[in-house]
Amino acid sequence: MTPKPPPYVPGHSLLAGRTAVVTAAAGAGIGGATARRFLEEGARVVIGDAHERRLGESTAALAEEFGADRVASLPCDVTDQRQVDALFALAAERHGGLDVVVNNAGLGGTADLVDMTDDQWAKVLDVTLNGTFRCTRAALCRFKEQDGGGVVVNNASVIGWRAQRGQAHYAAAKAGVMALTRCAALEAADFGVRVNAVAPSLAMHPHLVKVTTPELLASLTEREAFGRYAEPWEIANVIVFLASGYASYMTGETVSVSSQRA
């Protein structure tokens, strides 16, 4: 029998009154689940995504459910600093400030090193690692201008710790996100900002099914202690925790949301 996920956890106002920016938040993946969970916890959200159609659809659905005054969006390609800056400026314009930034944007792919091109390597690194750098830098600049306070949560991956064939570019990028998280946390502590990361293993969503073979998904699922993949909202719950006051003394940490560190 296929293991079932636990019941969905209702909101508890853990982020009431806060404003959050979430990148790559259109659709049914971790970013979309995080935006929804933040709204359920009382936050206002500004979401960005490079896919304009999906972003528009997600924004309309969230605004209808939670209120147009609590949801704003802007197309954002994290490889373009101007678009990143515009997304953060929208948060300040609509809500007067910023409290939380979730760097979820990332790009994968599969290729053995002997076949990998410079372009394949560079594209994954530019979105996944450099994009996280650009957004973290923008977040820290705004937090510092606001006289401190604020939270950054980066989306890393267990593949930053372990090896997997065909994933050298993605693994290098995610390991870089972990190192960036640690270094940024030390610097940001000077003005009261926390920087942490989550490292999921396998969170299922429609886009993943399109770009991954059934055989690989089955193999990855077998590694999980619970015998199932995570639901995106289960990863989002940990992001909520790291963004909330319950994690007030945590910074520079990467939390494995899986059994891969067991």
PDB file of C-alpha atoms in Angstrom:
ATOM      1  CA  MET A   1       0.000   0.000   0.000  1.00  0.00           C
ATOM      2  CA  THR A   2       1.315   3.450  -0.969  1.00  0.00           C
ATOM      3  CA  PRO A   3       2.017   5.590   2.121  1.00  0.00           C
ATOM      4  CA  LYS A   4      -0.212   8.646   2.382  1.00  0.00           C
ATOM      5  CA  PRO A   5       0.832  12.152   3.432  1.00  0.00           C
ATOM      6  CA  PRO A   6      -0.459  13.489   6.762  1.00  0.00           C
ATOM      7  CA  PRO A   7      -3.468  15.809   6.949  1.00  0.00           C
ATOM      8  CA  TYR A   8      -2.912  19.373   5.776  1.00  0.00           C
ATOM      9  CA  VAL A   9      -1.892  21.637   8.663  1.00  0.00           C
ATOM     10  CA  PRO A  10      -4.093  24.728   9.147  1.00  0.00           C
ATOM     11  CA  GLY A  11      -2.608  28.188   9.637  1.00  0.00           C
ATOM     12  CA  HIS A  12      -1.818  29.572  13.091  1.00  0.00           C
ATOM     13  CA  SER A  13      -1.100  33.246  12.278  1.00  0.00           C
ATOM     14  CA  LEU A  14       2.647  32.669  12.569  1.00  0.00           C
ATOM     15  CA  LEU A  15       3.388  35.394  10.003  1.00  0.00           C
ATOM     16  CA  ALA A  16       0.549  37.800  10.699  1.00  0.00           C
ATOM     17  CA  GLY A  17       1.242  41.315   9.451  1.00  0.00           C
ATOM     18  CA  ARG A  18       4.465  40.440   7.639  1.00  0.00           C
ATOM     19  CA  THR A  19       5.347  41.036   4.006  1.00  0.00           C
ATOM     20  CA  ALA A  20       7.149  38.330   2.048  1.00  0.00           C
ATOM     21  CA  VAL A  21       8.687  38.035  -1.401  1.00  0.00           C
ATOM     22  CA  VAL A  22       8.722  34.535  -2.884  1.00  0.00           C
ATOM     23  CA  THR A  23      10.529  33.803  -6.139  1.00  0.00           C
ATOM     24  CA  ALA A  24       9.477  31.145  -8.663  1.00  0.00           C
ATOM     25  CA  ALA A  25       6.103  31.055  -6.924  1.00  0.00           C
ATOM     26  CA  ALA A  26       3.783  30.351  -9.862  1.00  0.00           C
ATOM     27  CA  GLY A  27       2.283  26.907 -10.203  1.00  0.00           C
ATOM     28  CA  ALA A  28       2.069  23.890  -7.949  1.00  0.00           C
ATOM     29  CA  GLY A  29       5.673  23.508  -6.769  1.00  0.00           C
ATOM     30  CA  ILE A  30       7.387  24.503  -3.533  1.00  0.00           C
ATOM     31  CA  GLY A  31       7.250  28.216  -4.359  1.00  0.00           C
ATOM     32  CA  GLY A  32       3.519  28.159  -4.984  1.00  0.00           C
ATOM     33  CA  ALA A  33       2.922  26.117  -1.850  1.00  0.00           C
ATOM     34  CA  THR A  34       5.048  28.554   0.160  1.00  0.00           C
ATOM     35  CA  ALA A  35       3.106  31.583  -1.077  1.00  0.00           C
ATOM     36  CA  ARG A  36      -0.144  29.881  -0.099  1.00  0.00           C
ATOM     37  CA  ARG A  37       1.138  28.809   3.319  1.00  0.00           C
ATOM     38  CA  PHE A  38       2.390  32.346   4.015  1.00  0.00           C
ATOM     39  CA  LEU A  39      -1.036  33.749   3.184  1.00  0.00           C
ATOM     40  CA  GLU A  40      -2.669  31.143   5.417  1.00  0.00           C
ATOM     41  CA  GLU A  41      -0.316  32.259   8.192  1.00  0.00           C
ATOM     42  CA  GLY A  42      -1.427  35.879   7.825  1.00  0.00           C
ATOM     43  CA  ALA A  43       1.324  37.349   5.638  1.00  0.00           C
ATOM     44  CA  ARG A  44       1.086  39.595   2.599  1.00  0.00           C
ATOM     45  CA  VAL A  45       2.958  38.155  -0.376  1.00  0.00           C
ATOM     46  CA  VAL A  46       4.643  39.451  -3.488  1.00  0.00           C
ATOM     47  CA  ILE A  47       5.376  36.624  -5.888  1.00  0.00           C
ATOM     48  CA  GLY A  48       7.673  36.546  -8.871  1.00  0.00           C
ATOM     49  CA  ASP A  49       8.213  34.030 -11.649  1.00  0.00           C
ATOM     50  CA  ALA A  50       9.751  33.938 -15.109  1.00  0.00           C
ATOM     51  CA  HIS A  51       6.608  32.256 -16.494  1.00  0.00           C
ATOM     52  CA  GLU A  52       4.229  35.174 -16.970  1.00  0.00           C
ATOM     53  CA  ARG A  53       1.108  33.186 -17.854  1.00  0.00           C
ATOM     54  CA  ARG A  54       1.403  30.859 -14.860  1.00  0.00           C
ATOM     55  CA  LEU A  55       2.237  33.833 -12.660  1.00  0.00           C
ATOM     56  CA  GLY A  56      -0.917  35.650 -13.729  1.00  0.00           C
ATOM     57  CA  GLU A  57      -3.055  32.578 -13.118  1.00  0.00           C
ATOM     58  CA  SER A  58      -1.520  31.960  -9.681  1.00  0.00           C
ATOM     59  CA  THR A  59      -1.896  35.597  -8.659  1.00  0.00           C
ATOM     60  CA  ALA A  60      -5.548  35.699  -9.693  1.00  0.00           C
ATOM     61  CA  ALA A  61      -6.336  32.482  -7.816  1.00  0.00           C
ATOM     62  CA  LEU A  62      -4.588  33.591  -4.612  1.00  0.00           C
ATOM     63  CA  ALA A  63      -6.108  37.082  -4.764  1.00  0.00           C
ATOM     64  CA  GLU A  64      -9.591  35.639  -5.125  1.00  0.00           C
ATOM     65  CA  GLU A  65      -9.086  33.374  -2.125  1.00  0.00           C
ATOM     66  CA  PHE A  66      -7.125  35.667   0.207  1.00  0.00           C
ATOM     67  CA  GLY A  67      -7.900  39.173  -1.057  1.00  0.00           C
ATOM     68  CA  ALA A  68      -6.299  41.333  -3.729  1.00  0.00           C
ATOM     69  CA  ASP A  69      -4.835  43.628  -1.061  1.00  0.00           C
ATOM     70  CA  ARG A  70      -2.643  40.789   0.223  1.00  0.00           C
ATOM     71  CA  VAL A  71      -1.293  39.451  -3.089  1.00  0.00           C
ATOM     72  CA  ALA A  72       0.876  41.198  -5.672  1.00  0.00           C
ATOM     73  CA  SER A  73       3.121  39.858  -8.402  1.00  0.00           C
ATOM     74  CA  LEU A  74       5.632  40.837 -11.050  1.00  0.00           C
ATOM     75  CA  PRO A  75       7.382  38.743 -13.709  1.00  0.00           C
ATOM     76  CA  CYS A  76      10.921  38.144 -12.513  1.00  0.00           C
ATOM     77  CA  ASP A  77      13.850  36.369 -14.121  1.00  0.00           C
ATOM     78  CA  VAL A  78      16.428  36.043 -11.341  1.00  0.00           C
ATOM     79  CA  THR A  79      19.275  36.160 -13.863  1.00  0.00           C
ATOM     80  CA  ASP A  80      18.419  39.844 -14.430  1.00  0.00           C
ATOM     81  CA  GLN A  81      19.262  42.145 -11.519  1.00  0.00           C
ATOM     82  CA  ARG A  82      16.912  44.841 -12.805  1.00  0.00           C
ATOM     83  CA  GLN A  83      13.956  42.464 -12.599  1.00  0.00           C
ATOM     84  CA  VAL A  84      15.014  41.347  -9.116  1.00  0.00           C
ATOM     85  CA  ASP A  85      15.222  44.961  -7.949  1.00  0.00           C
ATOM     86  CA  ALA A  86      11.798  45.705  -9.457  1.00  0.00           C
ATOM     87  CA  LEU A  87      10.241  42.790  -7.559  1.00  0.00           C
ATOM     88  CA  PHE A  88      11.624  44.050  -4.245  1.00  0.00           C
ATOM     89  CA  ALA A  89      10.594  47.608  -5.043  1.00  0.00           C
ATOM     90  CA  LEU A  90       7.030  46.385  -5.592  1.00  0.00           C
ATOM     91  CA  ALA A  91       6.968  44.912  -2.076  1.00  0.00           C
ATOM     92  CA  ALA A  92       8.040  48.245  -0.610  1.00  0.00           C
ATOM     93  CA  GLU A  93       5.574  50.156  -2.768  1.00  0.00           C
ATOM     94  CA  ARG A  94       2.563  47.968  -2.045  1.00  0.00           C
ATOM     95  CA  HIS A  95       3.215  47.176   1.615  1.00  0.00           C
ATOM     96  CA  GLY A  96       5.680  49.787   2.852  1.00  0.00           C
ATOM     97  CA  GLY A  97       8.490  47.407   3.646  1.00  0.00           C
ATOM     98  CA  LEU A  98       9.757  43.858   3.623  1.00  0.00           C
ATOM     99  CA  ASP A  99      10.074  41.166   6.295  1.00  0.00           C
ATOM    100  CA  VAL A 100      10.781  37.824   4.606  1.00  0.00           C
ATOM    101  CA  VAL A 101      12.404  36.719   1.353  1.00  0.00           C
ATOM    102  CA  VAL A 102      12.163  33.148   0.083  1.00  0.00           C
ATOM    103  CA  ASN A 103      14.653  32.357  -2.678  1.00  0.00           C
ATOM    104  CA  ASN A 104      13.020  29.431  -4.408  1.00  0.00           C
ATOM    105  CA  ALA A 105      14.072  29.932  -8.027  1.00  0.00           C
ATOM    106  CA  GLY A 106      16.199  27.121  -9.413  1.00  0.00           C
ATOM    107  CA  LEU A 107      16.892  25.236 -12.615  1.00  0.00           C
ATOM    108  CA  GLY A 108      17.836  21.595 -13.034  1.00  0.00           C
ATOM    109  CA  GLY A 109      18.733  19.259 -15.847  1.00  0.00           C
ATOM    110  CA  THR A 110      20.476  15.938 -16.431  1.00  0.00           C
ATOM    111  CA  ALA A 111      23.767  15.462 -18.251  1.00  0.00           C
ATOM    112  CA  ASP A 112      26.962  13.535 -17.572  1.00  0.00           C
ATOM    113  CA  LEU A 113      30.028  15.740 -17.322  1.00  0.00           C
ATOM    114  CA  VAL A 114      31.568  14.265 -20.477  1.00  0.00           C
ATOM    115  CA  ASP A 115      28.511  15.436 -22.417  1.00  0.00           C
ATOM    116  CA  MET A 116      27.760  18.662 -20.530  1.00  0.00           C
ATOM    117  CA  THR A 117      28.257  21.904 -22.434  1.00  0.00           C
ATOM    118  CA  ASP A 118      29.455  25.184 -20.995  1.00  0.00           C
ATOM    119  CA  ASP A 119      26.005  26.600 -21.668  1.00  0.00           C
ATOM    120  CA  GLN A 120      24.248  23.826 -19.723  1.00  0.00           C
ATOM    121  CA  TRP A 121      26.583  24.339 -16.767  1.00  0.00           C
ATOM    122  CA  ALA A 122      26.356  28.122 -16.844  1.00  0.00           C
ATOM    123  CA  LYS A 123      22.568  28.248 -17.182  1.00  0.00           C
ATOM    124  CA  VAL A 124      21.935  26.047 -14.133  1.00  0.00           C
ATOM    125  CA  LEU A 125      24.498  27.954 -12.060  1.00  0.00           C
ATOM    126  CA  ASP A 126      23.164  31.353 -13.148  1.00  0.00           C
ATOM    127  CA  VAL A 127      19.572  30.627 -12.134  1.00  0.00           C
ATOM    128  CA  THR A 128      20.125  28.426  -9.103  1.00  0.00           C
ATOM    129  CA  LEU A 129      23.192  29.934  -7.418  1.00  0.00           C
ATOM    130  CA  ASN A 130      23.700  33.372  -8.964  1.00  0.00           C
ATOM    131  CA  GLY A 131      19.964  34.060  -8.808  1.00  0.00           C
ATOM    132  CA  THR A 132      19.951  33.259  -5.099  1.00  0.00           C
ATOM    133  CA  PHE A 133      22.940  35.571  -4.663  1.00  0.00           C
ATOM    134  CA  ARG A 134      21.218  38.430  -6.506  1.00  0.00           C
ATOM    135  CA  CYS A 135      18.038  38.099  -4.475  1.00  0.00           C
ATOM    136  CA  THR A 136      19.879  37.673  -1.169  1.00  0.00           C
ATOM    137  CA  ARG A 137      21.944  40.770  -1.877  1.00  0.00           C
ATOM    138  CA  ALA A 138      18.810  42.759  -2.727  1.00  0.00           C
ATOM    139  CA  ALA A 139      17.097  41.499   0.425  1.00  0.00           C
ATOM    140  CA  LEU A 140      20.003  42.362   2.731  1.00  0.00           C
ATOM    141  CA  CYS A 141      20.350  45.841   1.233  1.00  0.00           C
ATOM    142  CA  ARG A 142      16.676  46.551   1.920  1.00  0.00           C
ATOM    143  CA  PHE A 143      16.757  45.018   5.393  1.00  0.00           C
ATOM    144  CA  LYS A 144      19.798  47.117   6.280  1.00  0.00           C
ATOM    145  CA  GLU A 145      18.060  50.278   5.037  1.00  0.00           C
ATOM    146  CA  GLN A 146      15.079  49.401   7.230  1.00  0.00           C
ATOM    147  CA  ASP A 147      17.335  49.500  10.306  1.00  0.00           C
ATOM    148  CA  GLY A 148      17.623  45.756  10.558  1.00  0.00           C
ATOM    149  CA  GLY A 149      15.358  42.826  11.086  1.00  0.00           C
ATOM    150  CA  GLY A 150      14.211  40.403   8.440  1.00  0.00           C
ATOM    151  CA  VAL A 151      14.542  36.818   7.307  1.00  0.00           C
ATOM    152  CA  VAL A 152      15.918  35.114   4.204  1.00  0.00           C
ATOM    153  CA  VAL A 153      15.111  31.465   3.494  1.00  0.00           C
ATOM    154  CA  ASN A 154      16.909  29.802   0.594  1.00  0.00           C
ATOM    155  CA  ASN A 155      15.819  26.627  -1.147  1.00  0.00           C
ATOM    156  CA  ALA A 156      18.801  24.288  -1.351  1.00  0.00           C
ATOM    157  CA  SER A 157      18.609  20.509  -1.875  1.00  0.00           C
ATOM    158  CA  VAL A 158      19.949  17.317  -0.350  1.00  0.00           C
ATOM    159  CA  ILE A 159      21.855  16.935  -3.608  1.00  0.00           C
ATOM    160  CA  GLY A 160      24.146  19.636  -2.249  1.00  0.00           C
ATOM    161  CA  TRP A 161      25.353  16.961   0.184  1.00  0.00           C
ATOM    162  CA  ARG A 162      25.185  13.733  -1.794  1.00  0.00           C
ATOM    163  CA  ALA A 163      26.232  12.616  -5.257  1.00  0.00           C
ATOM    164  CA  GLN A 164      23.894  11.735  -8.118  1.00  0.00           C
ATOM    165  CA  ARG A 165      24.829  10.898 -11.676  1.00  0.00           C
ATOM    166  CA  GLY A 166      24.092  13.562 -14.243  1.00  0.00           C
ATOM    167  CA  GLN A 167      23.624  16.280 -11.627  1.00  0.00           C
ATOM    168  CA  ALA A 168      27.072  17.848 -11.278  1.00  0.00           C
ATOM    169  CA  HIS A 169      25.874  21.327 -12.264  1.00  0.00           C
ATOM    170  CA  TYR A 170      22.780  21.248 -10.055  1.00  0.00           C
ATOM    171  CA  ALA A 171      24.659  19.704  -7.104  1.00  0.00           C
ATOM    172  CA  ALA A 172      27.406  22.317  -7.375  1.00  0.00           C
ATOM    173  CA  ALA A 173      24.811  25.092  -7.482  1.00  0.00           C
ATOM    174  CA  LYS A 174      22.910  23.795  -4.453  1.00  0.00           C
ATOM    175  CA  ALA A 175      26.095  23.229  -2.462  1.00  0.00           C
ATOM    176  CA  GLY A 176      26.915  26.826  -3.334  1.00  0.00           C
ATOM    177  CA  VAL A 177      23.535  27.954  -2.018  1.00  0.00           C
ATOM    178  CA  MET A 178      24.338  26.256   1.292  1.00  0.00           C
ATOM    179  CA  ALA A 179      27.733  27.990   1.510  1.00  0.00           C
ATOM    180  CA  LEU A 180      26.186  31.326   0.512  1.00  0.00           C
ATOM    181  CA  THR A 181      23.603  30.869   3.264  1.00  0.00           C
ATOM    182  CA  ARG A 182      26.269  30.347   5.931  1.00  0.00           C
ATOM    183  CA  CYS A 183      28.407  33.309   4.868  1.00  0.00           C
ATOM    184  CA  ALA A 184      25.459  35.658   4.390  1.00  0.00           C
ATOM    185  CA  ALA A 185      24.139  34.710   7.830  1.00  0.00           C
ATOM    186  CA  LEU A 186      27.330  35.878   9.556  1.00  0.00           C
ATOM    187  CA  GLU A 187      27.276  39.216   7.745  1.00  0.00           C
ATOM    188  CA  ALA A 188      23.537  39.776   8.162  1.00  0.00           C
ATOM    189  CA  ALA A 189      23.658  39.080  11.899  1.00  0.00           C
ATOM    190  CA  ASP A 190      25.300  42.503  12.289  1.00  0.00           C
ATOM    191  CA  PHE A 191      21.931  44.114  11.538  1.00  0.00           C
ATOM    192  CA  GLY A 192      19.619  41.538  13.053  1.00  0.00           C
ATOM    193  CA  VAL A 193      18.782  39.508   9.954  1.00  0.00           C
ATOM    194  CA  ARG A 194      18.564  35.720   9.869  1.00  0.00           C
ATOM    195  CA  VAL A 195      19.520  33.642   6.795  1.00  0.00           C
ATOM    196  CA  ASN A 196      18.715  29.925   6.641  1.00  0.00           C
ATOM    197  CA  ALA A 197      17.968  27.288   4.025  1.00  0.00           C
ATOM    198  CA  VAL A 198      15.902  24.175   3.521  1.00  0.00           C
ATOM    199  CA  ALA A 199      17.212  21.102   1.721  1.00  0.00           C
ATOM    200  CA  PRO A 200      14.347  19.005   0.345  1.00  0.00           C
ATOM    201  CA  SER A 201      14.919  15.650  -1.274  1.00  0.00           C
ATOM    202  CA  LEU A 202      11.880  14.815  -3.407  1.00  0.00           C
ATOM    203  CA  ALA A 203       8.777  17.012  -3.469  1.00  0.00           C
ATOM    204  CA  MET A 204       6.294  15.989  -6.137  1.00  0.00           C
ATOM    205  CA  HIS A 205       4.591  18.469  -8.459  1.00  0.00           C
ATOM    206  CA  PRO A 206       3.376  18.409 -12.077  1.00  0.00           C
ATOM    207  CA  HIS A 207       6.470  20.102 -13.541  1.00  0.00           C
ATOM    208  CA  LEU A 208       8.778  17.485 -12.001  1.00  0.00           C
ATOM    209  CA  VAL A 209       6.771  14.693 -13.613  1.00  0.00           C
ATOM    210  CA  LYS A 210       7.268  16.304 -17.029  1.00  0.00           C
ATOM    211  CA  VAL A 211      11.064  16.508 -16.780  1.00  0.00           C
ATOM    212  CA  THR A 212      11.850  13.273 -14.891  1.00  0.00           C
ATOM    213  CA  THR A 213      11.504   9.645 -15.915  1.00  0.00           C
ATOM    214  CA  PRO A 214       9.186   7.331 -13.953  1.00  0.00           C
ATOM    215  CA  GLU A 215      12.190   5.082 -13.290  1.00  0.00           C
ATOM    216  CA  LEU A 216      14.189   7.873 -11.657  1.00  0.00           C
ATOM    217  CA  LEU A 217      11.213   9.018  -9.585  1.00  0.00           C
ATOM    218  CA  ALA A 218      10.683   5.461  -8.360  1.00  0.00           C
ATOM    219  CA  SER A 219      14.363   5.136  -7.480  1.00  0.00           C
ATOM    220  CA  LEU A 220      14.398   8.436  -5.579  1.00  0.00           C
ATOM    221  CA  THR A 221      11.192   7.561  -3.734  1.00  0.00           C
ATOM    222  CA  GLU A 222      12.710   4.289  -2.539  1.00  0.00           C
ATOM    223  CA  ARG A 223      15.404   6.260  -0.709  1.00  0.00           C
ATOM    224  CA  GLU A 224      12.846   8.036   1.449  1.00  0.00           C
ATOM    225  CA  ALA A 225      12.289   6.709   4.980  1.00  0.00           C
ATOM    226  CA  PHE A 226       8.513   7.185   4.732  1.00  0.00           C
ATOM    227  CA  GLY A 227       8.367   5.384   1.395  1.00  0.00           C
ATOM    228  CA  ARG A 228       6.819   8.377  -0.349  1.00  0.00           C
ATOM    229  CA  TYR A 229       7.743  11.744  -1.798  1.00  0.00           C
ATOM    230  CA  ALA A 230       7.008  14.953   0.073  1.00  0.00           C
ATOM    231  CA  GLU A 231       4.072  17.149  -0.772  1.00  0.00           C
ATOM    232  CA  PRO A 232       5.239  20.702  -1.624  1.00  0.00           C
ATOM    233  CA  TRP A 233       3.274  22.073   1.344  1.00  0.00           C
ATOM    234  CA  GLU A 234       5.335  19.884   3.694  1.00  0.00           C
ATOM    235  CA  ILE A 235       8.464  21.711   2.555  1.00  0.00           C
ATOM    236  CA  ALA A 236       6.606  25.023   2.796  1.00  0.00           C
ATOM    237  CA  ASN A 237       5.748  24.280   6.429  1.00  0.00           C
ATOM    238  CA  VAL A 238       9.441  24.212   7.322  1.00  0.00           C
ATOM    239  CA  ILE A 239       9.989  27.454   5.403  1.00  0.00           C
ATOM    240  CA  VAL A 240       7.167  28.994   7.471  1.00  0.00           C
ATOM    241  CA  PHE A 241       8.910  27.839  10.648  1.00  0.00           C
ATOM    242  CA  LEU A 242      12.236  29.369   9.585  1.00  0.00           C
ATOM    243  CA  ALA A 243      10.489  32.624   8.659  1.00  0.00           C
ATOM    244  CA  SER A 244       8.613  32.798  11.958  1.00  0.00           C
ATOM    245  CA  GLY A 245       9.586  33.894  15.430  1.00  0.00           C
ATOM    246  CA  TYR A 246       9.877  30.264  16.467  1.00  0.00           C
ATOM    247  CA  ALA A 247      13.256  30.175  14.686  1.00  0.00           C
ATOM    248  CA  SER A 248      14.521  33.433  16.224  1.00  0.00           C
ATOM    249  CA  TYR A 249      17.908  31.995  17.240  1.00  0.00           C
ATOM    250  CA  MET A 250      18.573  30.035  14.048  1.00  0.00           C
ATOM    251  CA  THR A 251      20.840  31.450  11.368  1.00  0.00           C
ATOM    252  CA  GLY A 252      23.300  29.995   8.874  1.00  0.00           C
ATOM    253  CA  GLU A 253      21.581  26.615   9.037  1.00  0.00           C
ATOM    254  CA  THR A 254      20.464  24.280   6.263  1.00  0.00           C
ATOM    255  CA  VAL A 255      17.569  22.115   7.417  1.00  0.00           C
ATOM    256  CA  SER A 256      17.152  18.787   5.676  1.00  0.00           C
ATOM    257  CA  VAL A 257      13.454  18.228   4.949  1.00  0.00           C
ATOM    258  CA  SER A 258      13.875  14.542   4.277  1.00  0.00           C
ATOM    259  CA  SER A 259      15.460  11.422   5.707  1.00  0.00           C
ATOM    260  CA  GLN A 260      18.600  11.883   3.605  1.00  0.00           C
ATOM    261  CA  ARG A 261      20.731  12.949   6.566  1.00  0.00           C
ATOM    262  CA  ALA A 262      19.599  10.071   8.771  1.00  0.00           C
TER     263      ALA A 262
END
